[in-house]
XYZ file of N, CA and C in Angstrom:
318
model
N -9.784 20.427 -2.174
C -9.602 21.447 -0.768
C -9.899 23.141 -1.541
N -8.832 23.104 -1.950
C -9.124 25.198 -3.220
C -9.824 24.580 -3.680
N -10.782 23.985 -4.348
C -11.279 23.968 -5.589
C -13.084 24.177 -4.330
N -13.261 23.929 -3.309
C -13.794 24.085 -2.477
C -14.205 25.370 -1.925
N -12.704 25.754 -1.265
C -12.704 27.005 -0.534
C -12.860 28.066 -1.774
N -12.650 28.348 -2.410
C -12.415 29.553 -4.417
C -13.996 29.177 -4.748
N -14.402 27.998 -4.261
C -16.041 28.145 -5.069
C -15.787 26.961 -7.176
N -14.565 26.684 -6.878
C -14.486 26.319 -8.934
C -14.703 25.255 -8.184
N -15.678 24.255 -10.140
C -15.842 23.250 -10.232
C -16.366 22.516 -9.190
N -16.676 21.649 -9.663
C -17.880 20.693 -8.519
C -17.281 20.897 -7.008
N -18.227 21.105 -6.047
C -18.248 20.899 -4.519
C -18.118 19.831 -4.188
N -17.098 19.132 -4.034
C -17.083 18.260 -2.845
C -17.213 17.529 -1.154
N -17.889 17.381 -1.057
C -18.739 17.527 0.656
C -17.573 16.703 1.104
N -16.236 16.933 1.283
C -15.189 16.081 2.529
C -15.544 16.287 3.104
N -15.271 15.426 4.435
C -15.453 15.508 5.757
C -14.335 14.815 6.458
N -13.670 14.663 5.979
C -11.927 13.664 6.298
C -11.508 12.646 5.485
N -10.484 11.843 5.592
C -10.137 11.214 4.390
C -9.093 10.530 5.790
N -8.406 8.704 5.614
C -8.154 8.367 5.488
C -6.755 7.639 5.160
N -5.923 8.197 5.602
C -4.158 7.446 4.710
C -3.854 6.040 5.784
N -3.645 4.915 4.490
C -3.361 3.574 5.507
C -1.391 3.222 4.970
N -0.621 2.743 5.818
C 0.817 2.656 5.582
C 1.164 4.177 4.793
N 0.803 5.201 5.578
C 1.381 6.369 5.232
C 2.859 6.350 5.441
N 3.705 6.988 5.056
C 5.450 7.432 5.444
C 5.638 9.290 5.069
N 5.780 9.855 5.476
C 5.710 11.074 5.365
C 7.200 11.832 5.583
N 8.155 10.383 6.830
C 10.288 10.571 7.250
C 9.724 9.356 7.474
N 10.826 8.532 6.397
C 11.208 7.611 6.871
C 12.615 7.183 7.931
N 13.062 8.927 8.421
C 13.837 8.744 9.220
C 12.813 8.830 10.358
N 12.066 9.674 11.047
C 10.799 9.871 12.114
C 10.230 8.198 12.278
N 9.796 7.625 11.263
C 9.217 6.562 11.772
C 9.906 5.640 11.837
N 11.144 5.238 10.670
C 11.990 4.269 11.520
C 12.341 5.402 13.334
N 13.253 6.062 13.607
C 13.088 6.281 15.304
C 11.772 6.011 15.896
N 11.227 6.212 15.566
C 9.615 5.949 16.282
C 9.475 4.280 16.895
N 10.065 3.565 15.530
C 9.504 2.005 15.514
C 10.554 1.915 16.954
N 11.780 2.071 17.001
C 12.883 1.811 17.671
C 12.197 2.069 19.198
N 12.063 3.222 19.276
C 11.418 3.821 21.219
C 9.876 2.807 20.961
N 9.399 1.894 20.152
C 8.422 1.618 20.334
C 8.579 0.263 20.493
N 9.595 -0.528 20.155
C 9.944 -1.585 20.221
C 10.172 -1.967 21.967
N 11.932 -0.883 21.803
C 11.563 -0.810 23.515
C 10.458 -1.102 24.109
N 9.885 0.251 23.938
C 8.355 -0.367 26.192
C 7.972 -1.202 25.210
N 7.758 -2.070 24.414
C 7.061 -3.156 24.784
C 7.859 -4.064 24.205
N 9.634 -3.836 24.989
C 10.445 -4.927 25.772
C 10.967 -6.047 24.618
N 10.958 -5.857 23.987
C 11.161 -5.870 22.836
C 12.590 -6.154 22.426
N 13.646 -4.799 22.775
C 15.210 -4.609 23.279
C 15.436 -5.106 23.928
N 16.375 -5.576 24.883
C 17.102 -5.282 26.522
C 17.307 -4.146 26.615
N 17.555 -3.656 28.126
C 17.880 -3.172 28.460
C 20.167 -2.929 28.194
N 20.639 -3.362 28.165
C 21.369 -3.549 28.042
C 21.517 -2.802 26.097
N 20.571 -3.531 25.283
C 20.594 -3.006 23.874
C 19.894 -1.853 23.999
N 19.343 -1.239 24.707
C 18.672 0.348 24.799
C 19.580 0.536 25.250
N 20.327 0.741 26.417
C 21.122 1.705 26.722
C 22.517 1.778 25.132
N 22.636 0.983 25.218
C 24.028 1.185 24.346
C 23.832 2.022 23.014
N 21.762 2.259 22.083
C 21.002 2.533 21.300
C 21.533 4.278 22.180
N 21.526 4.596 22.875
C 21.417 5.802 23.752
C 22.877 6.044 23.336
N 23.408 5.641 23.951
C 24.711 6.223 24.791
C 25.110 6.656 22.439
N 24.870 5.544 22.386
C 25.228 5.911 20.863
C 25.164 6.623 20.004
N 23.778 6.957 19.933
C 22.648 7.614 18.287
C 21.974 8.558 19.325
N 22.088 9.067 20.628
C 21.818 9.957 20.587
C 22.335 11.741 21.981
N 21.212 12.593 21.521
C 22.495 13.442 22.721
C 21.705 13.431 24.495
N 22.924 14.295 25.482
C 21.600 13.432 26.818
C 20.595 14.728 26.780
N 19.834 15.003 27.407
C 19.077 13.600 27.556
C 17.744 13.341 26.118
N 18.060 12.432 27.109
C 17.487 11.505 25.708
C 16.235 11.423 26.143
N 15.806 12.007 24.330
C 14.071 12.303 23.942
C 14.326 11.447 23.232
N 13.437 11.163 22.435
C 13.063 11.288 21.073
C 13.624 11.882 20.652
N 13.610 13.358 20.931
C 13.618 14.508 19.445
C 15.566 14.585 19.833
N 16.250 13.604 20.678
C 17.370 13.962 20.943
C 17.912 12.580 20.303
N 17.478 11.800 19.611
C 18.317 10.489 19.410
C 17.632 10.309 18.099
N 19.511 10.231 16.769
C 18.699 9.719 15.495
C 19.036 7.921 15.190
N 18.332 7.480 15.757
C 18.450 5.810 15.359
C 18.937 5.706 13.533
N 19.026 6.764 13.206
C 19.601 6.043 11.821
C 20.595 6.840 11.421
N 21.602 7.323 12.114
C 22.641 8.369 12.018
C 23.794 7.265 11.634
N 24.282 8.584 10.831
C 25.279 7.353 9.952
C 26.903 6.569 10.194
N 26.775 6.842 12.461
C 27.865 7.313 12.501
C 28.176 5.352 13.022
N 28.839 4.635 13.092
C 29.511 3.461 13.220
C 29.067 2.671 14.697
N 29.442 3.326 15.143
C 28.657 2.924 16.542
C 27.371 3.137 16.415
N 26.851 3.988 15.828
C 25.134 3.439 15.890
C 24.315 2.968 15.422
N 25.041 2.977 13.862
C 24.719 1.327 13.171
C 24.792 -0.014 14.182
N 26.054 -0.024 14.494
C 26.034 -1.027 15.402
C 25.290 -1.769 16.144
N 25.180 -0.619 17.269
C 24.183 -0.456 18.537
C 23.026 -0.904 17.708
N 22.531 -0.471 16.913
C 20.728 -0.700 16.510
C 20.557 -1.580 15.884
N 21.220 -1.967 14.609
C 22.271 -2.717 13.939
C 21.065 -4.358 15.005
N 21.791 -4.630 15.883
C 22.465 -5.409 16.892
C 21.224 -5.899 17.892
N 20.418 -4.202 18.209
C 19.396 -4.507 19.410
C 18.241 -4.892 18.126
N 18.196 -4.685 16.797
C 17.127 -5.607 15.823
C 17.347 -6.777 15.160
N 18.172 -7.338 14.991
C 18.395 -8.364 14.803
C 18.339 -8.950 15.633
N 18.220 -8.795 17.651
C 17.576 -10.241 18.356
C 16.580 -9.919 18.309
N 15.937 -8.370 17.986
C 14.894 -7.990 18.750
C 13.489 -8.630 17.200
N 13.513 -8.896 16.511
C 12.513 -8.038 15.362
C 11.867 -8.989 13.954
N 13.050 -10.756 14.077
C 12.388 -10.643 13.037
C 11.213 -11.535 11.641
N 10.985 -11.854 12.875
C 10.013 -13.358 13.053
C 7.938 -12.429 13.141
N 8.535 -11.027 13.461
C 7.356 -10.408 13.697
C 6.543 -10.007 13.121
N 4.575 -10.513 13.254
C 4.295 -9.978 12.611
C 3.819 -7.783 12.956
N 4.775 -7.352 12.337
C 4.968 -5.634 12.662
C 2.780 -5.430 12.411
N 1.943 -6.205 12.413
C 0.367 -5.589 11.739
C -0.384 -6.231 13.234
N 0.605 -7.314 13.953
C -0.276 -7.580 15.795
C 1.127 -8.114 16.151
N 1.418 -7.111 17.012
C 2.986 -7.872 17.714
C 2.512 -8.794 18.701
N 1.090 -9.441 19.454
C 0.618 -9.871 19.918
C -0.325 -10.846 20.380
N -0.376 -11.060 18.572
C -0.761 -12.372 17.942
C 0.372 -13.330 18.028
N -0.631 -14.815 17.748
C 0.393 -15.836 16.970
C 1.085 -15.358 16.005
N 2.161 -16.254 15.552
C 2.920 -16.626 14.821
C 3.004 -17.929 13.863
N 2.499 -18.145 13.008
C 2.760 -19.594 12.621
C 3.136 -19.446 11.359
N 4.149 -20.342 11.497
C 5.170 -20.804 9.878
C 5.008 -22.217 9.935
N 5.296 -22.093 8.146
C 5.205 -22.964 6.866
C 5.547 -22.906 6.813
N 6.044 -24.442 6.767
C 8.371 -24.506 5.631
C 8.844 -23.179 5.768
N 9.327 -23.173 7.012
C 9.915 -22.192 7.501
C 9.944 -20.759 6.746
N 8.812 -20.470 6.370
C 8.106 -19.348 5.883
C 6.876 -18.255 7.715
N 7.156 -17.509 7.431
C 6.423 -16.484 9.001
C 4.643 -16.038 7.930
N 3.777 -17.194 8.291
C 2.605 -16.297 7.629
C 1.980 -15.389 8.872
């Protein structure tokens, strides 16, 4: 991009680009996944309330919660919720069928 802007080297006609599975900030990604899981009914209300109580500052928003906190109470609440929801989840198609063969999820 700098070369194009400065007319250096071969000009590249770049219109856009795509990133697959790009992770720019692991904490932000993991926090977002917990909100996603809750809003798709994968965490119970009791689990979600415990996570907010232990990991968030009131008012509870995606900006005031850190589900990656090192607090023991937060870690316990998050681990419990995640263990109950997502072991066999196909994260690329959460509404699709889950096929299993010989105990392995496909």
